[in-house]
């Protein structure tokens, strides 16, 4: 029996010894963990109130019509200029052709008016020459009349001769006045034709603008990607009627890239500086560390940008630490596995 008692005593001692060692190891581990946690607490500022952000822009219809063809799938990567969808453009083509025909007609009217101006100008030149000729005949007729008047007074010419010279003078005066009238009429026609050109030129300008607008409408029937990106959920179908300004799709901008917005407590900001390096992890990929850099700090708390900012003057005041959004730049090549909206944790070393 003493033998059994000694055996139990030895076993108890061994168990006690092992338990003591385990307790010591656990205590040492807890001590190390506590020291590391304490050092981390005093060396870093961190928050898990952060999300990955990106520019998610709507693609809107610039013309109305029926969807003829859709050339993208949900979550598809696209390049700038890739065709996303095609809208039936037959009505816009007809409007463009009609505007082109109207423009051509206006240009032909200008050509006719310019031809009329040139013709009237030539006629005016002819009439101007006729003025010179009739003026010379009038001067000669006046001289003849003066000469025959003197001859008649000297009884060297008959009354019939004087009357004939008088008739010739009257004809010369009439021809001269007629040439003056014709010249003035031709000048008026030139001016009238020129005055008709100006309104038609204005009409041509207006029709050119209408044609440009019609061409734009035709081009708007082919909807393209505005930049490199990734398409979101598809909510439209071929044959669907769409309206001007309607949202057709959403695209995530890849050219600008991703960034992180971390909401730090106001008490954490005094050690942060623009350009300071940070470390980021996401809930989706907790084992992947991402390097980042502080780009900017918001000029106001997040609550101030809300639809209904808090009003502490009502008397229902409970003091809580406000949060300031901090924008963080990340290396998009190293973080191409991220998606907008992912939850993240951000750690910033204290200076």
Protein backbone atom coordinates (compact mmCIF):
# COMPACT_ATOMS: atom_id res chain seq x y z
CA UNK A 1 0.00 0.00 0.00
CA UNK A 2 2.89 2.32 0.74
CA UNK A 3 4.11 1.55 -2.73
CA UNK A 4 0.84 2.81 -4.24
CA UNK A 5 0.94 5.95 -2.09
CA UNK A 6 4.46 6.74 -3.27
CA UNK A 7 3.37 6.23 -6.89
CA UNK A 8 0.47 8.69 -6.52
CA UNK A 9 2.73 11.20 -4.83
CA UNK A 10 5.25 11.07 -7.68
CA UNK A 11 2.47 11.44 -10.25
CA UNK A 12 1.01 14.42 -8.43
CA UNK A 13 4.38 16.06 -8.30
CA UNK A 14 4.87 15.53 -12.04
CA UNK A 15 1.44 16.94 -12.84
CA UNK A 16 2.07 19.89 -10.57
CA UNK A 17 5.41 20.51 -12.23
CA UNK A 18 3.93 20.34 -15.75
CA UNK A 19 1.05 22.59 -14.73
CA UNK A 20 3.47 25.08 -13.27
CA UNK A 21 5.51 25.11 -16.49
CA UNK A 22 2.40 25.53 -18.62
CA UNK A 23 1.16 28.34 -16.40
CA UNK A 24 4.53 29.99 -16.61
CA UNK A 25 4.62 29.71 -20.39
CA UNK A 26 1.07 31.10 -20.66
CA UNK A 27 1.92 33.93 -18.28
CA UNK A 28 5.07 34.71 -20.25
CA UNK A 29 3.09 34.65 -23.49
CA UNK A 30 0.47 36.96 -22.04
CA UNK A 31 3.21 39.24 -20.80
CA UNK A 32 4.87 39.37 -24.23
CA UNK A 33 1.49 39.92 -25.90
CA UNK A 34 0.70 42.69 -23.46
CA UNK A 35 4.05 44.37 -24.04
CA UNK A 36 3.69 44.12 -27.84
CA UNK A 37 0.12 45.43 -27.65
CA UNK A 38 1.18 48.27 -25.39
CA UNK A 39 4.08 49.19 -27.67
CA UNK A 40 1.78 49.05 -30.71
CA UNK A 41 -0.81 51.15 -28.91
CA UNK A 42 1.69 53.89 -28.16
CA UNK A 43 3.45 53.67 -31.54
CA UNK A 44 0.52 53.56 -34.00
CA UNK A 45 -2.89 55.03 -34.66
CA UNK A 46 -5.32 52.63 -36.27
CA UNK A 47 -8.94 52.33 -37.31
CA UNK A 48 -11.13 49.68 -38.89
CA UNK A 49 -13.63 52.32 -40.03
CA UNK A 50 -12.25 52.50 -43.57
CA UNK A 51 -13.34 51.51 -47.05
CA UNK A 52 -11.82 51.16 -50.50
CA UNK A 53 -13.17 53.85 -52.81
CA UNK A 54 -13.25 54.47 -56.57
CA UNK A 55 -14.99 56.76 -59.04
CA UNK A 56 -18.17 54.94 -60.04
CA UNK A 57 -19.74 57.07 -62.75
CA UNK A 58 -23.08 56.65 -64.51
CA UNK A 59 -23.18 56.42 -68.29
CA UNK A 60 -26.24 58.38 -69.43
CA UNK A 61 -28.09 58.54 -72.72
CA UNK A 62 -27.48 61.71 -74.73
CA UNK A 63 -30.33 60.89 -77.14
CA UNK A 64 -33.59 59.00 -76.82
CA UNK A 65 -34.54 55.95 -78.85
CA UNK A 66 -34.66 52.16 -78.90
CA UNK A 67 -31.63 50.09 -77.92
CA UNK A 68 -30.46 48.20 -80.99
CA UNK A 69 -27.50 46.30 -79.57
CA UNK A 70 -25.64 45.84 -76.26
CA UNK A 71 -21.96 44.95 -76.51
CA UNK A 72 -20.84 44.54 -72.92
CA UNK A 73 -21.43 42.08 -70.10
CA UNK A 74 -21.65 42.64 -66.38
CA UNK A 75 -18.27 43.02 -64.64
CA UNK A 76 -16.47 43.24 -68.01
CA UNK A 77 -13.22 45.15 -68.36
CA UNK A 78 -13.43 47.79 -71.10
CA UNK A 79 -11.01 50.18 -72.74
CA UNK A 80 -11.59 53.84 -73.49
CA UNK A 81 -13.59 54.13 -76.72
CA UNK A 82 -15.01 50.59 -76.66
CA UNK A 83 -18.60 50.46 -77.91
CA UNK A 84 -20.97 49.64 -75.06
CA UNK A 85 -24.33 49.84 -76.82
CA UNK A 86 -25.93 51.06 -80.05
CA UNK A 87 -29.20 53.00 -80.30
CA UNK A 88 -31.40 52.91 -83.41
CA UNK A 89 -30.23 55.95 -85.40
CA UNK A 90 -32.54 55.93 -88.44
CA UNK A 91 -34.57 58.95 -87.35
CA UNK A 92 -31.40 60.88 -86.58
CA UNK A 93 -29.91 59.91 -89.96
CA UNK A 94 -33.00 61.28 -91.72
CA UNK A 95 -32.75 64.52 -89.76
CA UNK A 96 -29.07 64.78 -90.68
CA UNK A 97 -29.77 64.23 -94.39
CA UNK A 98 -32.63 66.75 -94.29
CA UNK A 99 -30.36 69.33 -92.66
CA UNK A 100 -27.67 68.62 -95.26
CA UNK A 101 -30.15 69.13 -98.11
CA UNK A 102 -31.35 72.42 -96.61
CA UNK A 103 -27.76 73.59 -96.25
CA UNK A 104 -27.00 72.71 -99.87
CA UNK A 105 -30.12 74.59 -101.04
CA UNK A 106 -29.06 77.70 -99.09
CA UNK A 107 -25.57 77.54 -100.60
CA UNK A 108 -27.07 77.31 -104.09
CA UNK A 109 -29.19 80.39 -103.33
CA UNK A 110 -26.03 82.27 -102.45
CA UNK A 111 -24.45 81.17 -105.72
CA UNK A 112 -27.47 82.46 -107.66
CA UNK A 113 -27.44 85.77 -105.80
CA UNK A 114 -23.70 86.20 -106.32
CA UNK A 115 -24.22 85.52 -110.03
CA UNK A 116 -26.98 88.15 -110.07
CA UNK A 117 -24.63 90.63 -108.40
CA UNK A 118 -21.94 89.97 -110.99
CA UNK A 119 -24.44 90.32 -113.86
CA UNK A 120 -25.88 93.53 -112.42
CA UNK A 121 -22.37 94.90 -111.91
CA UNK A 122 -21.51 94.22 -115.56
CA UNK A 123 -24.71 95.92 -116.69
CA UNK A 124 -23.84 98.88 -114.47
CA UNK A 125 -20.43 99.13 -116.13
CA UNK A 126 -22.08 99.11 -119.57
CA UNK A 127 -24.50 101.81 -118.48
CA UNK A 128 -21.60 103.83 -117.11
CA UNK A 129 -19.93 103.69 -120.51
CA UNK A 130 -23.20 104.74 -122.13
CA UNK A 131 -23.30 107.77 -119.84
CA UNK A 132 -19.94 108.86 -121.19
CA UNK A 133 -21.11 108.36 -124.78
CA UNK A 134 -24.43 110.13 -124.33
CA UNK A 135 -22.69 112.93 -122.44
CA UNK A 136 -20.38 113.48 -125.40
CA UNK A 137 -23.35 113.51 -127.79
CA UNK A 138 -25.15 115.97 -125.54
CA UNK A 139 -22.16 118.33 -125.44
CA UNK A 140 -21.88 118.14 -129.22
CA UNK A 141 -25.63 118.78 -129.64
CA UNK A 142 -25.44 121.80 -127.32
CA UNK A 143 -22.54 123.19 -129.32
CA UNK A 144 -24.46 122.68 -132.58
CA UNK A 145 -27.51 124.37 -131.11
CA UNK A 146 -25.45 127.36 -130.00
CA UNK A 147 -23.82 127.61 -133.42
CA UNK A 148 -27.12 127.40 -135.36
CA UNK A 149 -28.71 129.87 -132.97
CA UNK A 150 -26.03 132.42 -133.86
CA UNK A 151 -26.36 131.57 -137.55
CA UNK A 152 -30.12 131.96 -137.38
CA UNK A 153 -29.75 135.32 -135.65
CA UNK A 154 -27.31 136.32 -138.42
CA UNK A 155 -29.86 135.03 -140.95
CA UNK A 156 -27.31 132.50 -142.15
CA UNK A 157 -29.49 129.50 -141.24
CA UNK A 158 -33.14 128.75 -141.70
CA UNK A 159 -35.66 128.27 -138.94
CA UNK A 160 -36.10 124.66 -140.03
CA UNK A 161 -32.42 123.99 -139.53
CA UNK A 162 -32.58 125.54 -136.06
CA UNK A 163 -35.60 123.41 -135.18
CA UNK A 164 -33.80 120.29 -136.39
CA UNK A 165 -30.80 121.11 -134.20
CA UNK A 166 -33.17 121.79 -131.28
CA UNK A 167 -34.78 118.37 -131.79
CA UNK A 168 -31.35 116.70 -131.88
CA UNK A 169 -30.44 118.49 -128.63
CA UNK A 170 -33.65 117.30 -126.98
CA UNK A 171 -32.92 113.72 -128.09
CA UNK A 172 -29.35 113.95 -126.74
CA UNK A 173 -30.62 115.26 -123.42
CA UNK A 174 -33.19 112.47 -123.25
CA UNK A 175 -30.58 109.82 -124.09
CA UNK A 176 -28.22 111.18 -121.45
CA UNK A 177 -30.92 111.21 -118.79
CA UNK A 178 -31.97 107.69 -119.78
CA UNK A 179 -28.38 106.46 -119.46
CA UNK A 180 -28.17 108.07 -116.00
CA UNK A 181 -31.42 106.40 -114.97
CA UNK A 182 -30.27 103.04 -116.32
CA UNK A 183 -26.99 103.33 -114.42
CA UNK A 184 -28.76 104.17 -111.16
CA UNK A 185 -31.19 101.30 -111.69
CA UNK A 186 -28.34 98.85 -112.31
CA UNK A 187 -26.54 100.08 -109.17
CA UNK A 188 -29.74 99.61 -107.17
CA UNK A 189 -30.05 96.08 -108.51
CA UNK A 190 -26.46 95.36 -107.48
CA UNK A 191 -27.14 96.65 -103.97
CA UNK A 192 -30.42 94.74 -103.75
CA UNK A 193 -28.74 91.50 -104.78
CA UNK A 194 -25.95 92.06 -102.28
CA UNK A 195 -28.44 92.80 -99.50
CA UNK A 196 -30.18 89.49 -100.23
CA UNK A 197 -26.92 87.57 -99.75
CA UNK A 198 -26.43 88.53 -96.09
CA UNK A 199 -29.65 86.88 -94.78
CA UNK A 200 -28.92 83.75 -96.80
CA UNK A 201 -25.38 83.61 -95.37
CA UNK A 202 -26.90 83.81 -91.89
CA UNK A 203 -29.28 81.03 -92.85
CA UNK A 204 -26.32 78.95 -94.06
CA UNK A 205 -24.61 79.45 -90.69
CA UNK A 206 -27.76 78.39 -88.88
CA UNK A 207 -28.18 75.32 -91.07
CA UNK A 208 -24.51 74.41 -90.56
CA UNK A 209 -25.07 74.46 -86.81
CA UNK A 210 -28.23 72.37 -87.20
CA UNK A 211 -26.28 69.87 -89.30
CA UNK A 212 -23.51 69.73 -86.70
CA UNK A 213 -26.11 69.06 -84.01
CA UNK A 214 -27.68 66.33 -86.13
CA UNK A 215 -24.26 64.74 -86.65
CA UNK A 216 -23.69 64.84 -82.90
CA UNK A 217 -27.05 63.15 -82.33
CA UNK A 218 -26.07 60.41 -84.77
CA UNK A 219 -22.73 59.96 -83.00
CA UNK A 220 -24.50 59.83 -79.63
CA UNK A 221 -26.40 56.74 -80.78
CA UNK A 222 -23.14 54.82 -80.34
CA UNK A 223 -22.36 54.86 -76.61
CA UNK A 224 -18.68 54.28 -75.82
CA UNK A 225 -16.62 53.85 -72.66
CA UNK A 226 -15.32 57.25 -71.47
CA UNK A 227 -12.15 55.70 -70.02
CA UNK A 228 -10.57 52.39 -69.06
CA UNK A 229 -12.75 50.74 -66.46
CA UNK A 230 -14.94 47.88 -65.39
CA UNK A 231 -18.65 47.72 -66.08
CA UNK A 232 -21.17 47.23 -63.28
CA UNK A 233 -24.58 45.62 -63.21
CA UNK A 234 -26.51 45.62 -66.49
CA UNK A 235 -30.10 46.84 -66.18
CA UNK A 236 -31.06 47.41 -69.85
CA UNK A 237 -32.05 45.08 -72.68
CA UNK A 238 -32.08 45.28 -76.51
CA UNK A 239 -35.30 46.82 -77.81
CA UNK A 240 -35.83 48.87 -74.67
CA UNK A 241 -36.99 52.47 -75.07
CA UNK A 242 -34.62 54.91 -73.37
CA UNK A 243 -34.96 58.63 -72.74
CA UNK A 244 -32.52 61.53 -72.90
CA UNK A 245 -30.52 61.64 -69.67
CA UNK A 246 -31.46 58.11 -68.58
CA UNK A 247 -28.75 56.13 -66.78
CA UNK A 248 -27.72 53.20 -68.97
CA UNK A 249 -24.89 51.66 -66.96
CA UNK A 250 -22.25 52.29 -64.31
CA UNK A 251 -18.51 52.10 -64.89
CA UNK A 252 -15.73 51.93 -62.31
CA UNK A 253 -12.86 54.21 -63.34
CA UNK A 254 -9.57 52.33 -63.61
CA UNK A 255 -7.55 55.27 -64.91
CA UNK A 256 -7.92 57.21 -61.67
CA UNK A 257 -7.50 54.03 -59.64
CA UNK A 258 -8.55 53.14 -56.12
CA UNK A 259 -7.98 54.88 -52.83
CA UNK A 260 -8.96 54.35 -49.21
CA UNK A 261 -10.98 56.68 -47.00
CA UNK A 262 -10.31 56.03 -43.32
CA UNK A 263 -12.43 57.70 -40.65
CA UNK A 264 -10.12 58.44 -37.72
CA UNK A 265 -11.27 59.86 -34.42
CA UNK A 266 -10.45 63.52 -33.96
CA UNK A 267 -8.19 62.56 -31.05
CA UNK A 268 -6.01 60.51 -33.41
CA UNK A 269 -5.19 63.24 -35.94
CA UNK A 270 -2.57 65.30 -34.11
CA UNK A 271 0.21 62.92 -35.17
CA UNK A 272 -0.83 62.57 -38.83
CA UNK A 273 0.80 64.44 -41.72
CA UNK A 274 0.13 64.57 -45.46
CA UNK A 275 2.59 62.30 -47.27
CA UNK A 276 3.01 60.00 -44.29
CA UNK A 277 3.15 56.27 -45.05
CA UNK A 278 0.44 53.91 -43.80
CA UNK A 279 -0.29 50.19 -43.82
CA UNK A 280 -3.62 48.83 -45.02
CA UNK A 281 -5.31 45.45 -44.70
CA UNK A 282 -8.75 44.42 -45.90
CA UNK A 283 -11.30 42.05 -44.46
CA UNK A 284 -11.30 40.14 -47.74
CA UNK A 285 -7.49 39.68 -47.77
CA UNK A 286 -6.29 40.01 -44.16
CA UNK A 287 -2.90 38.44 -44.90
CA UNK A 288 -2.02 40.96 -47.62
CA UNK A 289 -0.38 44.15 -46.44
CA UNK A 290 -0.80 47.19 -48.69
CA UNK A 291 1.37 50.28 -48.48
CA UNK A 292 -0.29 53.65 -48.73
CA UNK A 293 0.29 57.37 -48.33
CA UNK A 294 -1.90 60.04 -46.76
CA UNK A 295 -3.15 62.36 -49.51
CA UNK A 296 -5.41 64.71 -47.58
CA UNK A 297 -7.43 65.27 -44.44
CA UNK A 298 -11.03 66.38 -44.66
CA UNK A 299 -11.70 70.03 -43.73
CA UNK A 300 -14.73 68.94 -41.68
CA UNK A 301 -16.05 65.93 -39.82
CA UNK A 302 -18.10 63.38 -41.69
CA UNK A 303 -21.26 64.40 -39.84
CA UNK A 304 -20.99 67.95 -41.20
CA UNK A 305 -21.31 66.64 -44.76
CA UNK A 306 -24.40 64.59 -43.94
CA UNK A 307 -27.85 65.52 -45.20
CA UNK A 308 -28.94 66.56 -41.70
CA UNK A 309 -25.95 67.86 -39.72
CA UNK A 310 -26.34 67.52 -35.94
CA UNK A 311 -27.55 70.57 -34.03
CA UNK A 312 -26.19 70.59 -30.48
CA UNK A 313 -28.16 73.72 -29.57
CA UNK A 314 -31.34 71.68 -29.06
CA UNK A 315 -30.20 70.62 -25.59
CA UNK A 316 -29.86 66.92 -26.41
CA UNK A 317 -26.07 66.98 -26.31
CA UNK A 318 -24.00 63.85 -25.79
CA UNK A 319 -20.31 64.35 -26.39
CA UNK A 320 -18.79 61.71 -28.63
CA UNK A 321 -15.53 61.66 -30.52
CA UNK A 322 -16.08 62.92 -34.06
CA UNK A 323 -14.48 61.20 -37.03
CA UNK A 324 -12.46 62.91 -39.75
CA UNK A 325 -12.22 61.28 -43.20
CA UNK A 326 -8.60 60.78 -44.30
CA UNK A 327 -7.92 60.06 -47.98
CA UNK A 328 -5.12 57.55 -48.57
CA UNK A 329 -3.36 56.82 -51.84
CA UNK A 330 -2.53 53.18 -52.55
CA UNK A 331 -0.38 51.39 -55.10
CA UNK A 332 -3.00 50.17 -57.55
CA UNK A 333 -0.63 47.74 -59.27
CA UNK A 334 0.04 46.05 -55.94
CA UNK A 335 -3.65 46.23 -55.00
CA UNK A 336 -5.33 45.18 -58.26
CA UNK A 337 -7.20 42.50 -56.29
CA UNK A 338 -9.21 45.15 -54.42
CA UNK A 339 -12.72 46.30 -55.24
CA UNK A 340 -14.54 49.49 -54.37
CA UNK A 341 -16.55 49.23 -51.17
CA UNK A 342 -14.33 46.68 -49.40
CA UNK A 343 -13.85 47.18 -45.66
CA UNK A 344 -10.30 47.97 -44.61
CA UNK A 345 -8.16 48.61 -41.56
CA UNK A 346 -5.53 51.35 -41.57
CA UNK A 347 -2.49 51.69 -39.33
CA UNK A 348 -0.51 54.95 -39.15
CA UNK A 349 2.78 55.21 -37.22
CA UNK A 350 2.99 58.01 -34.69
CA UNK A 351 5.71 60.58 -35.30
